């Protein structure tokens, strides 16, 4: 653990240096992140402007959900998105070898090499918007609610990370399937809508969207006291199982890695 | 002409060769459509009308704008920036054909495949969900809808090429494209009908090219456009095509002057 913290601190510095070196990249990333965050919030505002409540979610609830989604995506993109997006390329070009040969768990290094500072803008937008909503709408939030909110957010990040890793591991067999991760991001986009929408519509859609909508809906529900604290258990169990499954699958997939084109 | 038809056909074949990737892309599009559809379904269901829309008209708008989006935004011009950056453009300049027409032909091939899949998907969605869809029966309106979609295709092509030409001066052509596509869903009316925006903002949007990519064709299909708005809309759409074409040609000439075929 100590070794990993030392490596991660170094990675943070290297990525910050790269950020300054490739300034245009940084500006694009910041603008893109900001525009994305702002538009998703404005869309929800417009969508709910004439509605009192949809499936038990008021306009204020929807806005809190949009803010939490922005926070969630900001954190996830900061730590993982770029790393997961690059994975199919490592496999296709045979670059995975260099990770496997290093004296650190390959999965850890693959998942943490690139840090997206640009996404902090989205995180900031989400946090500012959430604070604004909680203050102006006088939403009472207890310390316990905040604690469960943060915990559920962390569990959600583990859940999404495990799902992403599970999916990109498939590219070890199907190297051309590089857009698999975009599919997951589309599903993640649906997380700005309450889980109840999919539950109401069809069982199949609910199953497909469930892990991805729960990641944002559940923390929001804790913050708004819309669910009981026990509901953290099934979410945590699913996250833990997915994490273990992704690890097993990763180990199994590595046996089929042929290092083609390296 | 034949060579461009062959290029369009090759693009189709290319996509069919990597079918898993393409099917995955289409699956993603379907999920996106379904999530938008159900959201609007519940939002419009929970009240009597939404702005000036009934539940059936808003759901028709969602489905039609998704279909129009599939046609208009399907593009292969994303490759232009890397073709410039990697020096591949030099190969095209030596060939007896127009580089822009080559990419337009590729776009046509790509769009043809996307339209085919989109129609099948919509058919399945209709079969399963039986949405309260407002079918347009007026022949003239349908014709005007088709014309507006074709003009939107041309307009989007020029905008997309213009963004890709950033590659002449920067290796980071993905940035402007990324930001553009972040914004386009919002400005084009792909996420919601633009006329639900406050009036001054909506009026300003009508003078931008983006609303003519999705919103304008979808509104024509719904039959909610007056004759004056129709004439004004088509005029603005054609004007933007002309402006974008001129810009593309200017930037292309300037870009070629600074092009060094780096990487060759």
Coordinates of C-alpha atoms in Angstrom, one line a residue:
Chain A
X1 CA 0.0 0.0 0.0
X2 CA 2.8 2.3 1.0
X3 CA 4.5 1.6 -2.4
X4 CA 1.3 2.3 -4.3
X5 CA 0.8 5.6 -2.5
X6 CA 4.3 6.7 -3.4
X7 CA 3.8 5.7 -7.0
X8 CA 0.4 7.4 -7.2
X9 CA 1.8 10.6 -5.7
X10 CA 4.5 10.5 -8.5
X11 CA 1.8 9.9 -11.1
X12 CA -0.2 12.9 -9.8
X13 CA 2.9 15.0 -10.3
X14 CA 3.7 13.6 -13.8
X15 CA 0.2 14.1 -15.0
X16 CA 0.2 17.6 -13.7
X17 CA 3.4 18.3 -15.6
X18 CA 1.8 16.8 -18.8
X19 CA -1.2 19.0 -18.2
X20 CA 1.0 22.1 -18.3
X21 CA 3.1 20.8 -21.2
X22 CA 0.1 20.1 -23.4
X23 CA -1.8 23.3 -22.7
X24 CA -4.2 23.0 -25.6
X25 CA -5.2 19.6 -24.5
X26 CA -5.8 20.9 -21.0
X27 CA -8.0 23.8 -22.3
X28 CA -10.0 21.4 -24.5
X29 CA -10.5 19.1 -21.6
X30 CA -11.6 21.8 -19.2
X31 CA -14.0 23.4 -21.7
X32 CA -15.4 20.0 -22.7
X33 CA -15.9 19.0 -19.1
X34 CA -17.5 22.3 -18.1
X35 CA -19.8 22.4 -21.1
X36 CA -20.9 18.8 -20.5
X37 CA -21.6 19.4 -16.8
X38 CA -23.5 22.7 -17.5
X39 CA -25.6 21.3 -20.3
X40 CA -26.7 18.2 -18.3
X41 CA -27.9 20.4 -15.5
X42 CA -29.6 22.9 -17.8
X43 CA -31.4 20.0 -19.6
X44 CA -32.8 18.7 -16.3
X45 CA -33.9 22.2 -15.4
X46 CA -35.8 22.6 -18.6
X47 CA -37.2 19.1 -18.5
X48 CA -38.6 19.6 -15.1
X49 CA -39.6 23.2 -15.4
X50 CA -43.3 22.4 -15.9
X51 CA -43.5 19.4 -13.7
X52 CA -44.3 19.1 -10.0
X53 CA -43.3 15.5 -9.6
X54 CA -42.4 12.5 -11.8
X55 CA -42.6 9.1 -10.1
X56 CA -42.2 10.6 -6.7
X57 CA -39.3 12.9 -7.7
X58 CA -39.9 16.6 -7.5
X59 CA -38.1 19.2 -9.6
X60 CA -35.7 19.9 -6.7
X61 CA -35.0 16.2 -6.4
X62 CA -34.2 16.0 -10.1
X63 CA -31.8 18.9 -9.8
X64 CA -30.0 17.4 -6.9
X65 CA -29.8 14.1 -8.9
X66 CA -28.2 16.1 -11.8
X67 CA -25.7 17.7 -9.4
X68 CA -24.8 14.4 -7.8
X69 CA -24.3 12.9 -11.3
X70 CA -22.0 15.7 -12.2
X71 CA -20.0 15.0 -9.0
X72 CA -19.9 11.3 -9.7
X73 CA -18.8 11.6 -13.3
X74 CA -16.2 14.2 -12.3
X75 CA -14.6 11.9 -9.7
X76 CA -14.8 8.8 -12.0
X77 CA -13.3 10.6 -15.0
X78 CA -10.6 12.1 -12.8
X79 CA -9.4 8.6 -11.7
X80 CA -10.4 6.0 -14.2
X81 CA -11.9 7.1 -17.6
X82 CA -8.7 7.8 -19.5
X83 CA -7.1 4.6 -18.2
X84 CA -10.1 2.4 -19.2
X85 CA -10.4 4.1 -22.6
X86 CA -6.7 3.3 -23.4
X87 CA -6.9 -0.3 -22.4
X88 CA -8.2 -1.7 -25.8
X89 CA -5.3 0.1 -27.5
X90 CA -2.7 -1.5 -25.2
X91 CA -4.1 -4.9 -26.2
X92 CA -4.3 -4.1 -29.9
X93 CA -0.7 -2.8 -30.1
X94 CA 0.7 -5.4 -27.7
X95 CA 1.6 -2.8 -25.2
X96 CA 0.1 -4.7 -22.3
X97 CA 3.4 -6.6 -22.0
X98 CA 5.1 -3.5 -20.5
X99 CA 2.5 -3.4 -17.7
X100 CA 2.7 -7.1 -17.0
X101 CA 6.5 -7.0 -16.6
X102 CA 6.5 -4.2 -14.1
X103 CA 6.9 -4.9 -10.4
X104 CA 3.4 -3.7 -9.5
X105 CA 0.0 -5.4 -10.0
X106 CA -0.7 -4.8 -13.7
X107 CA -4.4 -4.0 -13.2
X108 CA -3.5 -1.3 -10.6
X109 CA -1.1 0.4 -12.9
X110 CA -3.3 0.2 -15.9
X111 CA -6.2 1.7 -13.9
X112 CA -4.2 4.6 -12.5
X113 CA -1.6 5.7 -15.0
X114 CA -3.5 8.7 -16.4
X115 CA -5.2 11.3 -14.3
X116 CA -7.7 13.6 -15.9
X117 CA -7.4 17.0 -14.2
X118 CA -9.9 18.5 -16.6
X119 CA -12.7 16.6 -15.1
X120 CA -12.3 18.5 -11.8
X121 CA -14.2 21.3 -13.5
X122 CA -17.2 19.0 -13.8
X123 CA -16.8 17.9 -10.2
X124 CA -16.6 21.6 -9.1
X125 CA -19.7 22.5 -11.1
X126 CA -21.6 19.6 -9.5
X127 CA -20.4 20.5 -6.0
X128 CA -21.2 24.2 -6.4
X129 CA -24.7 23.4 -7.8
X130 CA -25.4 20.9 -5.0
X131 CA -24.4 23.4 -2.3
X132 CA -26.5 26.0 -4.0
X133 CA -29.5 23.7 -4.1
X134 CA -29.2 22.5 -0.5
X135 CA -28.9 26.1 0.7
X136 CA -31.6 27.8 -1.4
X137 CA -34.1 25.0 -1.3
X138 CA -33.6 24.6 2.5
X139 CA -33.1 20.8 2.2
X140 CA -32.3 19.5 5.6
X141 CA -29.3 17.2 5.6
X142 CA -28.0 15.4 8.7
X143 CA -24.4 14.3 9.2
X144 CA -25.6 10.7 8.9
X145 CA -27.1 11.4 5.5
X146 CA -23.9 13.0 4.3
X147 CA -21.9 10.0 5.6
X148 CA -24.1 7.6 3.8
X149 CA -24.1 9.8 0.7
X150 CA -20.3 9.7 0.5
X151 CA -20.1 6.0 1.2
X152 CA -22.7 5.2 -1.5
X153 CA -20.8 7.5 -3.9
X154 CA -17.6 5.5 -3.2
X155 CA -19.5 2.2 -3.6
X156 CA -20.9 3.5 -6.9
X157 CA -17.5 4.3 -8.2
X158 CA -16.2 0.8 -7.4
X159 CA -19.3 -0.6 -9.0
X160 CA -18.8 1.4 -12.2
X161 CA -15.1 0.8 -12.3
X162 CA -15.6 -3.0 -11.9
X163 CA -18.2 -3.0 -14.7
X164 CA -15.9 -1.0 -17.0
X165 CA -12.9 -3.2 -16.3
X166 CA -15.0 -6.3 -16.8
X167 CA -16.1 -5.0 -20.2
X168 CA -12.8 -3.8 -21.5
X169 CA -11.2 -7.1 -20.5
X170 CA -13.2 -8.6 -23.3
X171 CA -11.0 -6.8 -25.8
X172 CA -8.2 -9.3 -25.0
X173 CA -10.2 -11.7 -27.2
X174 CA -11.9 -9.1 -29.5
X175 CA -9.3 -6.4 -30.1
X176 CA -11.5 -4.5 -32.5
X177 CA -14.2 -4.0 -29.9
X178 CA -12.8 -0.6 -28.8
X179 CA -16.2 1.1 -28.7
X180 CA -17.4 -1.2 -25.9
X181 CA -16.6 1.4 -23.3
X182 CA -18.7 4.0 -25.2
X183 CA -21.6 1.8 -24.7
X184 CA -21.0 1.9 -21.0
X185 CA -20.7 5.7 -21.0
X186 CA -24.1 5.9 -22.7
X187 CA -25.6 3.7 -20.0
X188 CA -23.8 6.0 -17.4
X189 CA -25.6 8.9 -19.1
X190 CA -28.9 7.4 -18.1
X191 CA -27.9 7.6 -14.5
X192 CA -29.1 11.2 -14.4
X193 CA -32.6 9.9 -14.4
X194 CA -34.2 8.2 -11.4
X195 CA -34.1 4.4 -11.2
X196 CA -37.9 4.3 -10.9
X197 CA -38.3 5.3 -14.5
X198 CA -36.7 2.0 -15.7
X199 CA -38.4 0.0 -13.0
X200 CA -41.8 1.3 -14.2
X201 CA -41.2 0.5 -17.8
X202 CA -39.8 -3.0 -18.2
X203 CA -37.9 -5.7 -16.2
X204 CA -35.4 -6.1 -19.0
X205 CA -34.5 -2.4 -19.2
X206 CA -34.4 -2.3 -15.4
X207 CA -31.9 -5.1 -15.3
X208 CA -29.7 -3.5 -18.0
X209 CA -29.8 0.0 -16.4
X210 CA -29.9 -1.1 -12.8
X211 CA -26.2 -1.1 -11.9
X212 CA -25.7 2.2 -13.7
X213 CA -28.6 4.1 -12.4
X214 CA -28.2 2.9 -8.9
X215 CA -24.7 4.4 -8.8
X216 CA -26.1 8.0 -8.8
X217 CA -29.7 7.4 -7.7
X218 CA -28.8 5.7 -4.4
X219 CA -26.4 8.4 -3.1
X220 CA -29.0 11.0 -4.0
X221 CA -31.7 9.1 -2.2
X222 CA -29.5 9.0 1.0
X223 CA -28.9 12.7 0.7
X224 CA -32.6 13.5 0.3
X225 CA -33.7 10.9 2.9
X226 CA -35.7 9.1 0.3
X227 CA -34.6 5.6 1.2
X228 CA -33.6 3.7 4.3
X229 CA -30.0 3.2 5.3
X230 CA -30.2 -0.6 4.9
X231 CA -30.4 -0.1 1.1
X232 CA -26.7 0.4 1.1
X233 CA -26.2 -3.3 1.7
X234 CA -27.5 -4.7 -1.6
X235 CA -25.6 -2.0 -3.5
X236 CA -22.4 -2.8 -1.6
X237 CA -22.8 -6.5 -2.2
X238 CA -23.3 -6.0 -5.9
X239 CA -20.2 -3.7 -6.1
X240 CA -18.1 -6.2 -4.1
X241 CA -19.2 -9.1 -6.3
X242 CA -18.6 -7.2 -9.5
X243 CA -15.2 -6.2 -8.3
X244 CA -14.2 -9.8 -7.4
X245 CA -15.7 -11.0 -10.7
X246 CA -13.8 -8.5 -12.7
X247 CA -10.6 -9.6 -11.0
X248 CA -11.2 -13.3 -11.7
X249 CA -12.1 -12.5 -15.3
X250 CA -9.0 -10.4 -15.7
X251 CA -6.8 -13.3 -14.5
X252 CA -8.6 -15.7 -16.7
X253 CA -8.4 -13.3 -19.8
X254 CA -4.6 -12.8 -19.3
X255 CA -4.2 -16.5 -20.1
X256 CA -5.5 -15.8 -23.6
X257 CA -3.3 -12.7 -24.2
X258 CA -1.1 -13.3 -27.1
X259 CA 0.9 -10.1 -27.2
X260 CA 0.1 -9.8 -30.9
X261 CA 2.0 -6.9 -32.7
X262 CA 4.4 -6.3 -29.9
Chain B
X1 CA -19.6 9.6 -60.3
X2 CA -19.0 5.8 -60.3
X3 CA -15.9 6.1 -58.2
X4 CA -17.8 8.0 -55.5
X5 CA -20.5 5.4 -55.5
X6 CA -17.8 2.7 -55.1
X7 CA -16.4 4.7 -52.2
X8 CA -19.8 4.8 -50.5
X9 CA -20.2 1.1 -51.1
X10 CA -16.7 0.4 -49.6
X11 CA -17.7 2.3 -46.5
X12 CA -20.8 0.2 -46.1
X13 CA -18.7 -3.0 -46.6
X14 CA -16.1 -1.8 -44.1
X15 CA -18.8 -1.3 -41.4
X16 CA -20.3 -4.6 -42.2
X17 CA -16.9 -6.3 -41.9
X18 CA -16.5 -5.1 -38.3
X19 CA -20.1 -5.9 -37.5
X20 CA -19.8 -6.5 -33.8
X21 CA -18.4 -3.0 -33.3
X22 CA -21.2 -1.5 -35.4
X23 CA -23.9 -3.5 -33.7
X24 CA -22.6 -2.4 -30.4
X25 CA -22.7 1.2 -31.6
X26 CA -26.3 0.7 -32.7
X27 CA -27.2 -1.0 -29.4
X28 CA -25.8 2.1 -27.7
X29 CA -28.0 4.4 -29.9
X30 CA -31.1 2.3 -29.1
X31 CA -30.5 2.5 -25.3
X32 CA -30.0 6.2 -25.6
X33 CA -33.2 6.6 -27.5
X34 CA -35.1 4.4 -25.0
X35 CA -33.8 6.3 -22.0
X36 CA -34.9 9.7 -23.6
X37 CA -38.2 8.2 -24.7
X38 CA -39.1 6.9 -21.2
X39 CA -38.0 10.1 -19.5
X40 CA -40.2 12.2 -21.8
X41 CA -43.0 9.6 -21.4
X42 CA -43.1 10.1 -17.7
X43 CA -42.5 13.8 -17.7
X44 CA -45.4 14.4 -20.2
X45 CA -47.5 11.7 -18.5
X46 CA -47.4 13.5 -15.1
X47 CA -49.2 16.6 -16.4
X48 CA -51.7 17.9 -18.9
X49 CA -49.5 18.9 -21.8
X50 CA -45.9 20.0 -21.7
X51 CA -45.5 23.7 -22.9
X52 CA -47.3 23.5 -26.2
X53 CA -46.9 19.8 -26.6
X54 CA -49.2 16.9 -26.0
X55 CA -47.8 13.6 -24.9
X56 CA -48.1 12.2 -28.4
X57 CA -46.5 15.2 -30.1
X58 CA -43.6 15.3 -27.6
X59 CA -43.0 11.5 -28.0
X60 CA -43.2 11.9 -31.8
X61 CA -40.6 14.7 -31.6
X62 CA -38.3 12.5 -29.5
X63 CA -38.5 9.6 -32.0
X64 CA -38.3 11.7 -35.1
X65 CA -35.4 13.8 -33.8
X66 CA -33.5 10.5 -32.9
X67 CA -34.1 9.3 -36.5
X68 CA -33.0 12.6 -38.0
X69 CA -30.0 12.6 -35.7
X70 CA -29.0 9.1 -36.9
X71 CA -29.1 10.4 -40.5
X72 CA -27.5 13.8 -40.0
X73 CA -24.7 13.0 -37.4
X74 CA -23.5 9.7 -38.9
X75 CA -20.1 10.8 -40.3
X76 CA -16.7 9.5 -41.3
X77 CA -15.2 13.0 -41.5
X78 CA -13.7 12.4 -38.0
X79 CA -10.8 10.7 -39.8
X80 CA -9.8 13.9 -41.6
X81 CA -7.8 15.5 -38.7
X82 CA -5.7 12.3 -38.3
X83 CA -5.3 12.0 -42.1
X84 CA -3.8 15.5 -42.0
X85 CA -1.7 14.9 -38.9
X86 CA -0.3 11.6 -40.1
X87 CA 0.5 12.9 -43.6
X88 CA -2.0 10.5 -45.2
X89 CA -3.7 13.5 -46.9
X90 CA -0.7 13.6 -49.4
X91 CA -1.9 10.3 -50.9
X92 CA -5.3 11.8 -51.6
X93 CA -3.9 15.0 -53.1
X94 CA -2.1 12.8 -55.7
X95 CA -5.3 11.0 -56.7
X96 CA -7.5 12.2 -59.5
X97 CA -10.5 12.9 -57.3
X98 CA -11.8 15.6 -54.9
X99 CA -10.9 15.0 -51.2
X100 CA -14.1 16.6 -50.0
X101 CA -16.3 14.5 -52.4
X102 CA -14.4 11.4 -51.3
X103 CA -15.4 12.1 -47.7
X104 CA -18.9 13.0 -48.6
X105 CA -19.2 9.7 -50.4
X106 CA -17.9 7.9 -47.3
X107 CA -20.5 9.8 -45.3
X108 CA -23.3 8.7 -47.6
X109 CA -22.2 5.0 -47.2
X110 CA -22.1 5.4 -43.5
X111 CA -25.5 7.1 -43.4
X112 CA -27.1 4.5 -45.6
X113 CA -26.1 1.8 -43.2
X114 CA -27.2 3.8 -40.2
X115 CA -30.6 4.6 -41.8
X116 CA -31.2 0.9 -42.5
X117 CA -30.5 -0.1 -38.9
X118 CA -32.3 2.9 -37.5
X119 CA -35.5 1.9 -39.5
X120 CA -35.3 -1.6 -38.2
X121 CA -34.8 -0.5 -34.6
X122 CA -37.7 2.0 -34.8
X123 CA -39.9 -0.7 -36.2
X124 CA -39.1 -3.0 -33.2
X125 CA -39.6 -0.1 -30.8
X126 CA -43.0 0.6 -32.4
X127 CA -43.9 -3.1 -32.3
X128 CA -43.0 -3.4 -28.6
X129 CA -43.9 0.0 -27.1
X130 CA -46.7 1.1 -29.5
X131 CA -46.0 4.7 -28.8
X132 CA -48.7 7.3 -29.5
X133 CA -46.9 8.4 -32.6
X134 CA -48.3 11.1 -34.9
X135 CA -47.8 9.8 -38.5
X136 CA -47.6 12.6 -41.0
X137 CA -50.0 11.9 -43.8
X138 CA -49.6 15.2 -45.7
X139 CA -47.5 14.5 -48.9
X140 CA -46.1 18.0 -49.1
X141 CA -45.1 18.1 -45.5
X142 CA -43.3 14.7 -45.9
X143 CA -41.5 16.1 -48.9
X144 CA -40.5 19.3 -47.1
X145 CA -39.3 17.1 -44.2
X146 CA -37.1 15.1 -46.6
X147 CA -35.7 18.2 -48.2
X148 CA -34.9 19.8 -44.7
X149 CA -33.1 16.5 -43.7
X150 CA -31.0 16.5 -46.9
X151 CA -30.1 20.1 -46.3
X152 CA -29.2 19.3 -42.7
X153 CA -26.9 16.5 -43.9
X154 CA -25.0 18.9 -46.2
X155 CA -24.8 21.6 -43.5
X156 CA -23.5 19.1 -40.9
X157 CA -21.0 17.8 -43.4
X158 CA -19.5 21.2 -43.9
X159 CA -19.5 22.0 -40.2
X160 CA -17.8 18.6 -39.4
X161 CA -15.2 19.1 -42.1
X162 CA -14.5 22.6 -40.9
X163 CA -13.8 21.3 -37.4
X164 CA -11.6 18.5 -38.8
X165 CA -9.5 21.1 -40.6
X166 CA -8.1 22.2 -37.2
X167 CA -5.8 19.3 -38.0
X168 CA -3.8 21.6 -40.4
X169 CA -2.6 23.7 -37.4
X170 CA -2.9 21.4 -34.4
X171 CA -2.3 17.8 -33.5
X172 CA -5.2 18.0 -31.0
X173 CA -8.1 18.0 -33.5
X174 CA -10.2 15.8 -31.1
X175 CA -10.7 18.8 -28.7
X176 CA -12.8 21.1 -30.8
X177 CA -14.8 18.1 -32.1
X178 CA -15.4 16.8 -28.6
X179 CA -16.6 20.2 -27.4
X180 CA -18.7 20.6 -30.6
X181 CA -20.5 17.3 -30.0
X182 CA -21.0 18.1 -26.4
X183 CA -22.8 21.3 -27.4
X184 CA -24.6 20.0 -30.5
X185 CA -27.1 17.7 -28.6
X186 CA -28.2 20.8 -26.7
X187 CA -28.2 23.4 -29.5
X188 CA -29.6 21.2 -32.2
X189 CA -32.7 20.2 -30.3
X190 CA -31.7 16.6 -30.0
X191 CA -32.4 16.5 -26.3
X192 CA -35.6 18.6 -26.2
X193 CA -37.6 20.8 -28.6
X194 CA -35.9 24.2 -28.7
X195 CA -39.2 26.1 -28.5
X196 CA -39.6 25.2 -24.8
X197 CA -36.6 27.6 -24.2
X198 CA -37.4 31.2 -23.1
X199 CA -38.4 33.2 -26.2
X200 CA -35.3 35.4 -26.6
X201 CA -33.0 32.4 -26.3
X202 CA -35.1 30.4 -28.8
X203 CA -35.1 33.4 -31.2
X204 CA -31.3 33.6 -31.0
X205 CA -31.0 29.8 -31.6
X206 CA -33.1 30.2 -34.8
X207 CA -30.3 32.3 -36.3
X208 CA -27.6 29.7 -35.5
X209 CA -26.9 26.8 -37.8
X210 CA -27.4 24.1 -35.2
X211 CA -31.2 24.2 -34.8
X212 CA -31.4 23.3 -38.6
X213 CA -29.7 20.0 -38.0
X214 CA -32.4 18.3 -35.9
X215 CA -35.1 20.7 -34.5
X216 CA -36.2 22.3 -37.8
X217 CA -36.7 19.0 -39.7
X218 CA -38.5 17.4 -36.7
X219 CA -40.8 20.4 -36.4
X220 CA -41.6 20.3 -40.1
X221 CA -42.6 16.6 -39.7
X222 CA -44.9 17.5 -36.8
X223 CA -46.6 20.0 -39.1
X224 CA -46.2 22.8 -36.5
X225 CA -44.4 25.3 -38.8
X226 CA -46.3 28.1 -40.4
X227 CA -45.6 29.1 -44.1
X228 CA -43.6 32.1 -43.0
X229 CA -41.5 30.1 -40.6
X230 CA -41.0 27.5 -43.2
X231 CA -39.7 30.0 -45.8
X232 CA -37.5 31.7 -43.2
X233 CA -36.2 28.4 -41.9
X234 CA -35.2 27.1 -45.3
X235 CA -33.6 30.4 -46.2
X236 CA -31.5 30.4 -43.1
X237 CA -30.6 26.8 -43.6
X238 CA -29.5 27.4 -47.2
X239 CA -27.6 30.6 -46.1
X240 CA -25.7 28.6 -43.5
X241 CA -24.8 25.9 -46.0
X242 CA -23.4 28.6 -48.3
X243 CA -21.5 30.3 -45.5
X244 CA -20.1 27.0 -44.3
X245 CA -19.1 25.9 -47.8
X246 CA -17.3 29.2 -48.4
X247 CA -15.5 28.9 -45.0
X248 CA -14.5 25.3 -45.8
X249 CA -13.0 26.3 -49.1
X250 CA -11.1 29.2 -47.6
X251 CA -9.8 27.1 -44.7
X252 CA -8.9 24.2 -47.1
X253 CA -6.8 26.5 -49.3
X254 CA -5.1 28.1 -46.3
X255 CA -4.6 24.8 -44.7
X256 CA -3.0 23.3 -47.9
X257 CA -0.5 26.2 -48.0
X258 CA 0.7 25.3 -44.5
X259 CA 0.5 21.5 -45.0
X260 CA 3.9 19.9 -44.8
X261 CA 2.8 16.2 -45.2
X262 CA 4.5 15.6 -41.8
X263 CA 4.9 11.9 -41.1
X264 CA 5.4 10.9 -44.7

